[in-house]
Short mmCIF file of C-alpha atoms and ligand atoms in Angstrom, two decimals:
data_model
loop_
_atom_site.label_atom_id
_atom_site.label_comp_id
_atom_site.label_asym_id
_atom_site.label_seq_id
_atom_site.Cartn_x
_atom_site.Cartn_y
_atom_site.Cartn_z
CA UNK A 1 72.21 130.71 152.85
CA UNK A 2 69.83 128.57 154.86
CA UNK A 3 70.73 125.64 152.63
CA UNK A 4 74.41 126.00 153.34
CA UNK A 5 73.83 126.05 157.05
CA UNK A 6 71.76 122.94 156.68
CA UNK A 7 74.56 121.37 154.64
CA UNK A 8 77.15 122.27 157.28
CA UNK A 9 75.06 120.60 159.93
CA UNK A 10 74.58 117.56 157.77
CA UNK A 11 78.29 117.35 157.13
CA UNK A 12 79.15 117.71 160.82
CA UNK A 13 76.75 114.90 161.56
CA UNK A 14 78.39 112.71 158.92
CA UNK A 15 81.81 113.64 160.27
CA UNK A 16 80.78 112.69 163.77
CA UNK A 17 79.20 109.47 162.56
CA UNK A 18 82.38 108.50 160.72
CA UNK A 19 84.51 109.25 163.80
CA UNK A 20 82.26 107.09 165.96
CA UNK A 21 82.06 104.33 163.45
CA UNK A 22 85.76 103.98 162.69
CA UNK A 23 86.62 103.92 166.37
CA UNK A 24 84.99 100.51 166.44
CA UNK A 25 86.53 99.07 163.24
CA UNK A 26 89.02 96.27 163.86
CA UNK A 27 90.19 95.00 160.52
CA UNK A 28 91.11 96.29 157.08
CA UNK A 29 88.29 94.42 155.40
CA UNK A 30 85.76 96.30 157.51
CA UNK A 31 87.54 99.57 156.63
CA UNK A 32 87.11 98.74 152.98
CA UNK A 33 83.43 98.02 153.35
CA UNK A 34 82.69 101.04 155.48
CA UNK A 35 84.69 103.29 153.16
CA UNK A 36 82.55 102.08 150.29
CA UNK A 37 79.30 102.85 152.13
CA UNK A 38 80.50 106.41 152.63
CA UNK A 39 82.42 107.20 149.46
CA UNK A 40 80.57 105.31 146.74
CA UNK A 41 79.55 107.86 144.12
CA UNK A 42 76.03 106.46 143.85
CA UNK A 43 75.13 105.09 147.26
CA UNK A 44 77.74 106.57 149.61
CA UNK A 45 76.76 109.19 152.14
CA UNK A 46 79.48 111.56 150.98
CA UNK A 47 80.00 110.17 147.51
CA UNK A 48 76.42 110.86 146.52
CA UNK A 49 76.44 114.48 147.72
CA UNK A 50 77.93 115.65 144.44
CA UNK A 51 74.91 114.27 142.63
CA UNK A 52 72.77 116.77 144.54
CA UNK A 53 74.60 119.61 142.78
CA UNK A 54 71.78 119.96 140.24
CA UNK A 55 69.34 120.92 142.91
CA UNK A 56 71.56 123.66 144.37
CA UNK A 57 70.92 127.23 143.30
CA UNK A 58 73.65 128.54 141.05
CA UNK A 59 75.06 131.13 143.42
CA UNK A 60 75.63 128.46 146.09
CA UNK A 61 77.15 125.83 143.86
CA UNK A 62 80.75 126.95 144.41
CA UNK A 63 80.45 126.96 148.20
CA UNK A 64 78.58 123.65 148.18
CA UNK A 65 81.20 122.01 146.04
CA UNK A 66 83.98 123.31 148.29
CA UNK A 67 82.39 121.98 151.45
CA UNK A 68 81.62 118.59 149.99
CA UNK A 69 85.15 118.36 148.72
CA UNK A 70 86.56 119.25 152.11
CA UNK A 71 84.73 116.47 153.86
CA UNK A 72 85.62 114.09 151.08
CA UNK A 73 89.34 114.78 151.52
CA UNK A 74 89.01 114.57 155.28
CA UNK A 75 87.15 111.25 155.15
CA UNK A 76 89.64 109.85 152.68
CA UNK A 77 92.45 110.69 155.11
CA UNK A 78 90.65 109.02 157.99
CA UNK A 79 90.14 105.84 156.03
CA UNK A 80 93.69 105.78 154.66
CA UNK A 81 95.20 106.31 158.07
CA UNK A 82 93.10 103.61 159.69
CA UNK A 83 93.67 101.24 156.81
CA UNK A 84 97.46 101.61 157.01
CA UNK A 85 97.40 101.12 160.77
CA UNK A 86 95.25 97.99 160.62
CA UNK A 87 97.11 96.46 157.68
CA UNK A 88 100.40 96.88 159.50
CA UNK A 89 98.97 95.18 162.58
CA UNK A 90 97.56 92.37 160.45
CA UNK A 91 100.92 91.88 158.75
CA UNK A 92 102.73 91.80 162.09
CA UNK A 93 100.30 89.17 163.34
CA UNK A 94 100.87 87.09 160.22
CA UNK A 95 104.63 87.26 160.63
CA UNK A 96 104.21 86.27 164.24
CA UNK A 97 102.13 83.19 163.49
CA UNK A 98 104.17 82.16 160.44
CA UNK A 99 107.49 82.35 162.23
CA UNK A 100 109.83 79.45 161.42
CA UNK A 101 112.31 78.07 163.85
CA UNK A 102 115.51 77.98 161.83
CA UNK A 103 117.36 76.21 164.63
CA UNK A 104 115.30 73.03 164.14
CA UNK A 105 117.38 70.25 162.58
CA UNK A 106 116.30 69.58 158.98
CA UNK A 107 114.38 66.46 158.10
CA UNK A 108 116.85 64.17 156.34
CA UNK A 109 115.67 62.91 153.01
CA UNK A 110 117.74 60.02 151.72
CA UNK A 111 119.00 60.95 148.27
CA UNK A 112 119.05 58.35 145.55
CA UNK A 113 121.47 58.22 142.64
CA UNK A 114 121.80 56.39 139.39
CA UNK A 115 123.33 52.92 139.37
CA UNK A 116 127.05 52.98 138.47
CA UNK A 117 126.30 51.01 135.29
CA UNK A 118 123.73 53.61 134.30
CA UNK A 119 126.13 56.43 135.14
CA UNK A 120 128.87 54.91 132.98
CA UNK A 121 126.43 54.14 130.18
CA UNK A 122 125.16 57.73 130.23
CA UNK A 123 128.71 59.08 130.22
CA UNK A 124 129.63 56.92 127.21
CA UNK A 125 126.44 57.92 125.40
CA UNK A 126 127.27 61.60 126.03
CA UNK A 127 130.84 61.20 124.77
CA UNK A 128 129.94 59.45 121.54
CA UNK A 129 126.78 61.54 121.19
CA UNK A 130 129.00 64.63 121.10
CA UNK A 131 130.92 63.01 118.22
CA UNK A 132 127.71 62.63 116.24
CA UNK A 133 126.85 59.00 117.02
CA UNK A 134 123.19 58.00 117.10
CA UNK A 135 121.74 55.40 119.43
CA UNK A 136 120.39 52.11 118.16
CA UNK A 137 118.62 49.79 120.61
CA UNK A 138 118.93 46.17 119.58
CA UNK A 139 117.05 43.04 120.70
CA UNK A 140 118.03 40.95 123.69
CA UNK A 141 116.59 37.85 122.06
CA UNK A 142 118.30 37.28 118.74
CA UNK A 143 118.45 34.66 116.09
CA UNK A 144 121.57 32.59 115.61
CA UNK A 145 121.94 34.34 112.24
CA UNK A 146 122.28 37.87 113.63
CA UNK A 147 124.36 36.93 116.66
CA UNK A 148 126.78 34.66 114.77
CA UNK A 149 126.32 33.74 111.11
CA UNK A 150 125.97 37.25 109.70
CA UNK A 151 128.94 38.26 111.84
CA UNK A 152 131.09 35.82 109.85
CA UNK A 153 130.77 33.13 112.51
CA UNK A 154 129.18 30.11 110.77
CA UNK A 155 128.04 27.00 112.62
CA UNK A 156 131.31 25.17 112.76
CA UNK A 157 133.40 28.26 113.41
CA UNK A 158 135.72 27.84 116.38
CA UNK A 159 135.00 31.41 117.50
CA UNK A 160 131.59 30.21 118.70
CA UNK A 161 133.43 28.56 121.56
CA UNK A 162 134.69 31.96 122.70
CA UNK A 163 131.22 32.72 123.99
CA UNK A 164 129.09 30.25 125.91
CA UNK A 165 125.65 30.86 124.55
CA UNK A 166 122.24 30.50 126.19
CA UNK A 167 120.12 28.97 123.43
CA UNK A 168 116.32 29.31 123.68
CA UNK A 169 115.77 27.01 120.69
CA UNK A 170 118.00 25.92 117.83
CA UNK A 171 117.18 29.22 116.13
CA UNK A 172 116.78 31.71 119.00
CA UNK A 173 119.24 32.70 121.70
CA UNK A 174 119.99 35.44 124.25
CA UNK A 175 122.44 37.66 122.41
CA UNK A 176 126.02 37.15 123.51
CA UNK A 177 127.16 40.48 122.07
CA UNK A 178 125.65 43.79 121.02
CA UNK A 179 127.48 43.22 117.71
CA UNK A 180 124.26 41.50 116.58
CA UNK A 181 122.82 45.03 116.27
CA UNK A 182 125.49 45.95 113.67
CA UNK A 183 123.80 43.67 111.16
CA UNK A 184 120.31 45.10 111.80
CA UNK A 185 121.64 48.62 111.34
CA UNK A 186 123.58 47.84 108.15
CA UNK A 187 120.62 45.98 106.66
CA UNK A 188 118.25 48.86 107.35
CA UNK A 189 120.47 51.82 106.63
CA UNK A 190 122.98 52.68 103.94
CA UNK A 191 126.26 54.48 104.81
CA UNK A 192 127.19 56.88 106.26
CA UNK A 193 126.44 54.99 109.48
CA UNK A 194 127.58 56.16 112.90
CA UNK A 195 125.83 54.43 115.78
CA UNK A 196 126.35 53.23 119.31
CA UNK A 197 124.19 50.50 120.73
CA UNK A 198 124.02 49.97 124.49
CA UNK A 199 122.37 46.91 126.00
CA UNK A 200 122.42 43.72 128.02
CA UNK A 201 124.21 40.63 126.77
CA UNK A 202 124.25 37.09 128.15
CA UNK A 203 126.91 34.40 128.44
CA UNK A 204 127.18 31.29 130.53
CA UNK A 205 130.12 32.63 132.47
CA UNK A 206 130.47 33.41 136.16
CA UNK A 207 133.43 34.54 138.27
CA UNK A 208 134.77 37.70 139.97
CA UNK A 209 134.93 39.62 136.71
CA UNK A 210 132.26 37.81 134.68
CA UNK A 211 128.51 37.64 135.14
CA UNK A 212 125.94 35.67 133.07
CA UNK A 213 124.31 39.02 132.29
CA UNK A 214 126.31 42.15 131.64
CA UNK A 215 126.15 45.22 129.46
CA UNK A 216 127.99 46.31 126.38
CA UNK A 217 128.17 49.40 124.23
CA UNK A 218 128.63 48.61 120.57
CA UNK A 219 130.03 51.22 118.22
CA UNK A 220 129.84 51.12 114.42
CA UNK A 221 131.00 53.60 111.82
CA UNK A 222 130.70 52.89 108.09
CA UNK A 223 131.57 55.46 105.47
CA UNK A 224 134.04 56.12 102.66
CA UNK A 225 137.66 56.00 103.78
CA UNK A 226 137.17 54.91 107.39
CA UNK A 227 140.35 53.40 108.86
CA UNK A 228 141.85 52.11 112.07
CA UNK A 229 143.16 55.66 112.65
CA UNK A 230 139.58 56.91 112.96
CA UNK A 231 138.95 54.17 115.49
CA UNK A 232 141.93 55.11 117.62
CA UNK A 233 141.11 58.82 117.37
CA UNK A 234 137.59 58.25 118.65
CA UNK A 235 138.71 55.87 121.37
CA UNK A 236 141.35 58.36 122.55
CA UNK A 237 138.60 60.91 123.12
CA UNK A 238 136.58 58.25 124.90
CA UNK A 239 139.32 57.15 127.34
CA UNK A 240 140.38 60.75 128.03
CA UNK A 241 136.85 61.72 128.99
CA UNK A 242 136.33 58.61 131.12
CA UNK A 243 139.75 58.06 132.73
CA UNK A 244 141.45 61.48 132.49
CA UNK A 245 142.95 63.87 129.97
CA UNK A 246 146.44 62.34 130.09
CA UNK A 247 145.39 58.78 129.18
CA UNK A 248 146.28 57.23 125.84
CA UNK A 249 145.32 54.08 123.97
CA UNK A 250 147.38 51.25 122.54
CA UNK A 251 146.16 48.76 119.94
CA UNK A 252 147.25 45.11 120.12
CA UNK A 253 146.49 42.50 117.45
CA UNK A 254 143.57 40.25 118.33
CA UNK A 255 140.91 38.19 116.65
CA UNK A 256 137.19 38.58 116.09
CA UNK A 257 135.52 36.92 113.08
CA UNK A 258 133.63 40.10 112.12
CA UNK A 259 136.61 42.48 112.12
CA UNK A 260 139.81 42.29 110.07
CA UNK A 261 142.21 43.39 111.37
CA UNK A 262 140.98 43.00 114.95
CA UNK A 263 142.49 44.74 117.92
CA UNK A 264 142.44 44.67 121.67
CA UNK A 265 142.51 48.24 122.98
CA UNK A 266 144.54 49.08 126.09
CA UNK A 267 144.39 52.32 128.02
CA UNK A 268 147.48 53.72 129.74
CA UNK A 269 147.17 53.08 133.47
CA UNK A 270 145.34 56.04 134.98
CA UNK A 271 146.45 55.06 138.47
CA UNK A 272 150.24 54.82 138.13
CA UNK A 273 150.58 56.65 134.78
CA UNK A 274 152.75 53.90 133.36
CA UNK A 275 155.09 53.29 136.31
CA UNK A 276 153.48 49.91 136.99
CA UNK A 277 151.02 49.12 139.76
CA UNK A 278 148.63 46.43 140.97
CA UNK A 279 145.78 47.66 138.77
CA UNK A 280 147.80 47.34 135.54
CA UNK A 281 149.69 44.32 136.85
CA UNK A 282 152.94 46.20 136.49
CA UNK A 283 152.55 46.71 132.73
CA UNK A 284 151.39 50.33 132.66
CA UNK A 285 148.48 49.32 130.40
CA UNK A 286 144.94 48.07 131.04
CA UNK A 287 142.88 46.17 128.49
CA UNK A 288 139.53 47.91 128.00
CA UNK A 289 137.81 46.75 124.85
CA UNK A 290 137.77 44.83 121.58
CA UNK A 291 137.53 46.50 118.20
CA UNK A 292 138.60 46.39 114.58
CA UNK A 293 137.97 47.21 110.95
CA UNK A 294 134.64 45.74 109.87
CA UNK A 295 135.30 42.52 107.91
CA UNK A 296 134.50 42.99 104.22
CA UNK A 297 132.47 39.78 104.29
CA UNK A 298 130.17 41.35 106.89
CA UNK A 299 129.70 44.53 104.84
CA UNK A 300 128.99 42.55 101.66
CA UNK A 301 126.55 40.28 103.54
CA UNK A 302 124.55 43.39 104.41
CA UNK A 303 124.60 44.65 100.82
CA UNK A 304 127.28 47.30 101.36
CA UNK A 305 129.91 47.59 98.63
CA UNK A 306 133.22 46.96 100.40
CA UNK A 307 135.17 48.58 97.56
CA UNK A 308 133.39 51.84 98.18
CA UNK A 309 132.90 51.75 101.92
CA UNK A 310 134.83 50.64 104.97
CA UNK A 311 133.96 50.58 108.63
CA UNK A 312 135.21 50.27 112.16
CA UNK A 313 133.50 48.68 115.14
CA UNK A 314 134.13 48.44 118.84
CA UNK A 315 132.53 46.75 121.83
CA UNK A 316 132.89 48.29 125.28
CA UNK A 317 132.07 46.29 128.42
CA UNK A 318 130.15 48.74 130.60
CA UNK A 319 130.69 46.88 133.89
CA UNK A 320 134.39 46.56 133.10
CA UNK A 321 134.67 50.33 132.67
CA UNK A 322 132.64 50.93 135.86
CA UNK A 323 134.84 48.51 137.82
CA UNK A 324 138.05 50.14 136.59
CA UNK A 325 136.79 53.67 137.03
CA UNK A 326 135.37 53.23 140.51
CA UNK A 327 137.84 50.64 141.81
CA UNK A 328 135.33 47.79 142.15
CA UNK A 329 137.03 44.41 142.31
CA UNK A 330 134.04 42.07 142.01
CA UNK A 331 131.41 42.38 139.31
CA UNK A 332 128.80 40.98 141.72
CA UNK A 333 128.91 44.26 143.65
CA UNK A 334 127.28 45.83 140.60
CA UNK A 335 124.34 43.44 140.77
CA UNK A 336 123.74 43.02 144.49
CA UNK A 337 122.04 46.39 145.06
CA UNK A 338 123.93 46.96 148.31
CA UNK A 339 123.31 50.64 149.08
CA UNK A 340 126.53 50.88 151.11
CA UNK A 341 128.38 50.28 147.83
CA UNK A 342 126.07 52.12 145.44
CA UNK A 343 125.83 55.24 147.61
CA UNK A 344 129.56 55.80 147.24
CA UNK A 345 129.39 56.19 143.49
CA UNK A 346 127.78 59.39 142.32
CA UNK A 347 129.57 61.08 139.45
N1 LIG B 401 131.55 41.64 120.27
C1 LIG B 401 132.89 41.53 120.78
C2 LIG B 401 132.83 40.84 122.15
O1 LIG B 401 131.79 40.82 122.72
C3 LIG B 401 133.56 42.87 120.93
C4 LIG B 401 133.76 43.57 119.63
C5 LIG B 401 132.83 44.43 119.12
C6 LIG B 401 134.92 43.34 118.89
C7 LIG B 401 133.02 45.09 117.93
C8 LIG B 401 135.12 43.95 117.70
C9 LIG B 401 134.20 44.83 117.24
O2 LIG B 401 133.81 40.35 122.64
#
């Protein structure tokens, strides 16, 4: 029994030591470390007591085990209690120091937005993209052949006067129309073809509604049995998405060398709904784009059999759509980068 008395004394000493020690502990990290030095099964003062079991005479083993267990449970409780207390205090301190003053006015960050031309271009791309059109990016510098000749506009053709061209050399020019891309596409690809081609075009022209550089969106569909009805169907979807569900289109005869028949497409006035207003000059209709059935000569020139295939094409002026849609009366406002104007347009 002498051994058990000795053990009791040893345990009381450990108990006292733990009480003294934890009274001075101030943070949870120190609790963790001290707990380890006591409870570790190999090196800890209490943890290692169980390893002594082998040396204890058999008849005392049960009592020994009980006592060691008691102090183990007790110590565990002491550490847990202290740990919870300190962790709570540490958390409170953290909350205190990390407090945010929600009454402070927020820092204003100026928000940018896409340029109206880009917004309109993206909208048009989305609309035709949803109808299965693919995007073709043409060249801004073109040859006379692609911009004119292949589009049924030979040298002496009067239609060349419709567009004042910037020539770079007798052969090269800044494209006057994205229609030049039609030829590249039809040369490279056999029908079915269904593309849109956005890009900059250039003409020596300058007034409130014309700029020497502006943007167009070409559309081209070539397949078996394509007619003017397909064109109007697609353009109806386009104007309804851009100008409102209740808008309609109207086709008027026009002339382009590369389409036959050619049409000028009007949209019903989305401001007065046909009653007549300043925007539609009292007519109830606004001209929005040029289009037509692809001229057979153009198809044949690109090696497409015009008896088997037919096509439609259209050319949308992106600035014109942006001006109509956002009520901008001078095209220059779209090129001057005045934030007071641009900030107002964010669709
Ligand atoms: N390229 C013509 C223009 O710029 C528009 C157009 C495109 C007309 C396609 C018919 C077909 O005026």
